[in-house]
Amino acid sequence: MQNEQAIGKRSIFKTDTKSLIGAVVMGIVFVIACQITGQIDNMLPWGKMGMLLINGTVWAFFTGILTLLYRQPGGLIAAEVEALISIMYTPLWPTFIFANGIASIWVSFVAVKCDMTKWSHHILAQGGVCVLGNAIVGVGLVLILGLPVSVAAVSSLITIAVTWPLATLAEKKVYDALLKSGMVK
Amino acid sequence: MFKLKELDPRLKLTWCLFLVLTALVSRSILLNGILLGVILISELFSEKSLKAFKMLSIVLLIIGTQVLIINLIFGREGELLYAWGILQIYSGFIATSILAFLRIGIISFSAYQFGVHTDPMDMAQMLIHWRIPYRYAMLVPMVARFFPVMIGEYQSICNSQSARGVPNDTVVEKIRNLPASILPLMYRAMRISSDAALSVELRGYGRHATRNFQKKINLHPLEGMTIVCLMIGFGGVLIKTIL
């Protein structure tokens, strides 16, 4: 990769071709993972009530790990690929565009300030992803699906409470493995 | 007879945004019903059938039913119709559910129509017209190119797991098998993206500031006027809703 740019230790950007194409392809994997987990959730009692807990965990995990792997604009591209392909299976896609974008930018912001080696760094990154993302989706539940505000608020709070610890755990484990393998420098 | 595929992508995007934003802003069941009807009629005129919407309609029906049940149980608008213990049913749930159903129909169908009837290369050219470097704009056709490839890869991983005798019938088994199917897919995605990145760079991707296209998009004056009319129309809806 002759065009690959030298990446500073705390740089937020990574604009080489490998990162851009990797973000696109991993964005498609992100979509596939979200579709599978969405179907699993719909078979479970909470899924029938509109709370996609496993799906939310996978969404938060992928948003975080892809941003850490590909930085920006790769993280944003992967997140927006998921948001735009979600047109095919959910009417909440306009909220996903904002939720995925803001969540990815938040992870980049945390990754610039912290070196992502401690649990607290991942807790902070995933906290922002889950709270901001689910808050925006909660607005979508009210505006698009016309759900009562109390129902949307309870649904979002339960989703945050479940997805935050699970996604943090998954992100820390996978990120440590990626560091060990040399894929993240 | 007009074909949606032949229209300029900027007009189609403006039409899609007009529908989505109008559906979000307006609380009129009549207006939302008309907009949904216009989407279906335009699809019928262009493609002679509504086959493209078949799968999405089933998904929307399931979501619409969930919305109806939640509004029936938790909705507190209108007059009290029935009460039994903690269960209270108010009259407003019908109007709220109809509006929500029309809204999700417009938002989903309009975006789907834009996605299905717009060539990814046209979308890339549209982004280039908006001064986005072609290295980024060309990622749209890449999504369209790699989506079926990755679906095929995922199916081959599932087939491999089945051949090994991994059970995948119950919900618990599906959850347990999730890392076993997603992690190999991630590994394959990284391998494919590395190969693809090397291939495109060896062919000079990103070497020059511009790029040629076989078919160029051109905005017809009539299409430009339609875009302006749609913007004015949305402005009118916005003002009417605020006042």
Short mmCIF file of C-alpha atoms in Angstrom, two decimals, chain B residues 96-228:
data_model
loop_
_atom_site.label_atom_id
_atom_site.label_comp_id
_atom_site.label_asym_id
_atom_site.label_seq_id
_atom_site.Cartn_x
_atom_site.Cartn_y
_atom_site.Cartn_z
CA THR B 96 -52.22 6.78 16.41
CA SER B 97 -51.72 3.27 15.00
CA ILE B 98 -53.09 4.19 11.55
CA LEU B 99 -50.83 7.26 11.39
CA ALA B 100 -47.82 5.21 12.52
CA PHE B 101 -48.59 2.50 9.97
CA LEU B 102 -48.86 5.01 7.10
CA ARG B 103 -45.69 6.73 8.29
CA ILE B 104 -43.59 3.57 8.43
CA GLY B 105 -44.98 2.59 5.02
CA ILE B 106 -43.94 5.90 3.44
CA ILE B 107 -40.50 5.95 5.12
CA SER B 108 -39.69 2.36 4.15
CA PHE B 109 -41.19 2.25 0.65
CA SER B 110 -39.75 5.59 -0.46
CA ALA B 111 -36.22 4.68 0.62
CA TYR B 112 -36.54 1.19 -0.81
CA GLN B 113 -37.81 2.62 -4.10
CA PHE B 114 -34.80 4.96 -4.25
CA GLY B 115 -32.38 2.11 -3.47
CA VAL B 116 -33.89 -0.38 -5.92
CA HIS B 117 -34.29 2.03 -8.87
CA THR B 118 -30.97 3.87 -8.59
CA ASP B 119 -27.83 2.44 -10.11
CA PRO B 120 -24.90 2.45 -7.62
CA MET B 121 -22.69 4.08 -10.29
CA ASP B 122 -25.25 6.91 -10.61
CA MET B 123 -25.13 7.35 -6.82
CA ALA B 124 -21.33 7.55 -6.98
CA GLN B 125 -21.54 10.20 -9.74
CA MET B 126 -24.09 12.12 -7.68
CA LEU B 127 -21.64 12.19 -4.75
CA ILE B 128 -18.82 13.28 -7.09
CA HIS B 129 -21.06 16.15 -8.31
CA TRP B 130 -21.27 17.18 -4.64
CA ARG B 131 -17.44 17.50 -4.53
CA ILE B 132 -16.86 14.25 -2.63
CA PRO B 133 -13.54 12.70 -3.77
CA TYR B 134 -14.13 9.68 -5.98
CA ARG B 135 -12.10 7.43 -3.62
CA TYR B 136 -15.02 7.83 -1.19
CA ALA B 137 -17.85 8.10 -3.72
CA MET B 138 -16.87 4.78 -5.34
CA LEU B 139 -17.48 3.00 -2.03
CA VAL B 140 -21.23 2.95 -2.89
CA PRO B 141 -20.76 0.64 -5.93
CA MET B 142 -18.35 -1.41 -3.78
CA VAL B 143 -21.13 -2.04 -1.23
CA ALA B 144 -23.38 -3.23 -4.06
CA ARG B 145 -20.56 -5.41 -5.43
CA PHE B 146 -19.52 -7.03 -2.14
CA PHE B 147 -22.95 -7.52 -0.54
CA PRO B 148 -23.81 -10.71 -2.51
CA VAL B 149 -20.20 -11.93 -2.09
CA MET B 150 -20.40 -11.69 1.70
CA ILE B 151 -23.86 -13.27 1.81
CA GLY B 152 -22.39 -16.19 -0.18
CA GLU B 153 -19.46 -16.41 2.24
CA TYR B 154 -21.83 -16.50 5.21
CA GLN B 155 -23.92 -19.24 3.62
CA SER B 156 -20.80 -21.32 2.91
CA ILE B 157 -19.76 -20.96 6.59
CA CYS B 158 -23.25 -22.09 7.70
CA ASN B 159 -23.08 -25.06 5.30
CA SER B 160 -19.63 -25.98 6.68
CA GLN B 161 -20.99 -25.88 10.24
CA SER B 162 -23.96 -28.06 9.21
CA ALA B 163 -21.62 -30.57 7.52
CA ARG B 164 -19.68 -30.79 10.79
CA GLY B 165 -22.95 -31.68 12.54
CA VAL B 166 -23.29 -28.47 14.57
CA PRO B 167 -26.96 -28.25 15.69
CA ASN B 168 -28.64 -24.96 14.73
CA ASP B 169 -32.38 -25.46 15.32
CA THR B 170 -33.38 -23.92 18.65
CA VAL B 171 -32.88 -20.31 19.76
CA VAL B 172 -30.27 -21.33 22.36
CA GLU B 173 -28.29 -23.23 19.71
CA LYS B 174 -28.46 -20.25 17.34
CA ILE B 175 -27.12 -17.93 20.07
CA ARG B 176 -24.39 -20.43 20.99
CA ASN B 177 -23.34 -20.74 17.32
CA LEU B 178 -23.25 -16.98 16.72
CA PRO B 179 -19.47 -16.54 17.37
CA ALA B 180 -18.76 -19.72 15.37
CA SER B 181 -20.41 -18.21 12.29
CA ILE B 182 -19.61 -14.50 12.67
CA LEU B 183 -15.90 -14.75 13.60
CA PRO B 184 -14.93 -16.79 10.48
CA LEU B 185 -17.00 -14.32 8.44
CA MET B 186 -15.00 -11.42 9.94
CA TYR B 187 -11.76 -13.23 9.13
CA ARG B 188 -12.88 -13.83 5.52
CA ALA B 189 -14.01 -10.18 5.26
CA MET B 190 -10.55 -8.99 6.30
CA ARG B 191 -8.90 -11.30 3.77
CA ILE B 192 -11.26 -10.20 0.96
CA SER B 193 -10.83 -6.51 1.79
CA SER B 194 -7.01 -6.82 1.81
CA ASP B 195 -7.06 -8.55 -1.59
CA ALA B 196 -9.52 -6.03 -3.03
CA ALA B 197 -7.55 -3.05 -1.70
CA LEU B 198 -4.33 -4.36 -3.23
CA SER B 199 -6.08 -5.08 -6.55
CA VAL B 200 -7.62 -1.63 -6.90
CA GLU B 201 -4.40 0.14 -5.91
CA LEU B 202 -2.43 -1.84 -8.48
CA ARG B 203 -4.95 -0.63 -11.08
CA GLY B 204 -4.31 3.00 -10.10
CA TYR B 205 -7.21 3.64 -7.70
CA GLY B 206 -6.73 7.02 -6.10
CA ARG B 207 -3.73 7.90 -8.31
CA HIS B 208 -5.58 10.68 -10.21
CA ALA B 209 -7.88 13.34 -8.83
CA THR B 210 -10.74 12.54 -11.23
CA ARG B 211 -12.24 9.49 -12.85
CA ASN B 212 -14.12 8.81 -16.09
CA PHE B 213 -17.50 7.10 -16.30
CA GLN B 214 -19.03 5.32 -19.30
CA LYS B 215 -22.48 6.82 -18.67
CA LYS B 216 -22.74 10.31 -17.22
CA ILE B 217 -25.68 11.68 -15.26
CA ASN B 218 -27.29 14.90 -16.48
CA LEU B 219 -29.99 16.84 -14.71
CA HIS B 220 -32.73 17.74 -17.23
CA PRO B 221 -34.23 21.25 -16.71
CA LEU B 222 -37.64 19.65 -16.07
CA GLU B 223 -36.09 17.49 -13.35
CA GLY B 224 -34.44 20.55 -11.84
CA MET B 225 -37.81 22.33 -11.75
CA THR B 226 -39.40 19.29 -10.11
CA ILE B 227 -36.71 19.37 -7.39
CA VAL B 228 -37.51 23.04 -6.70
#
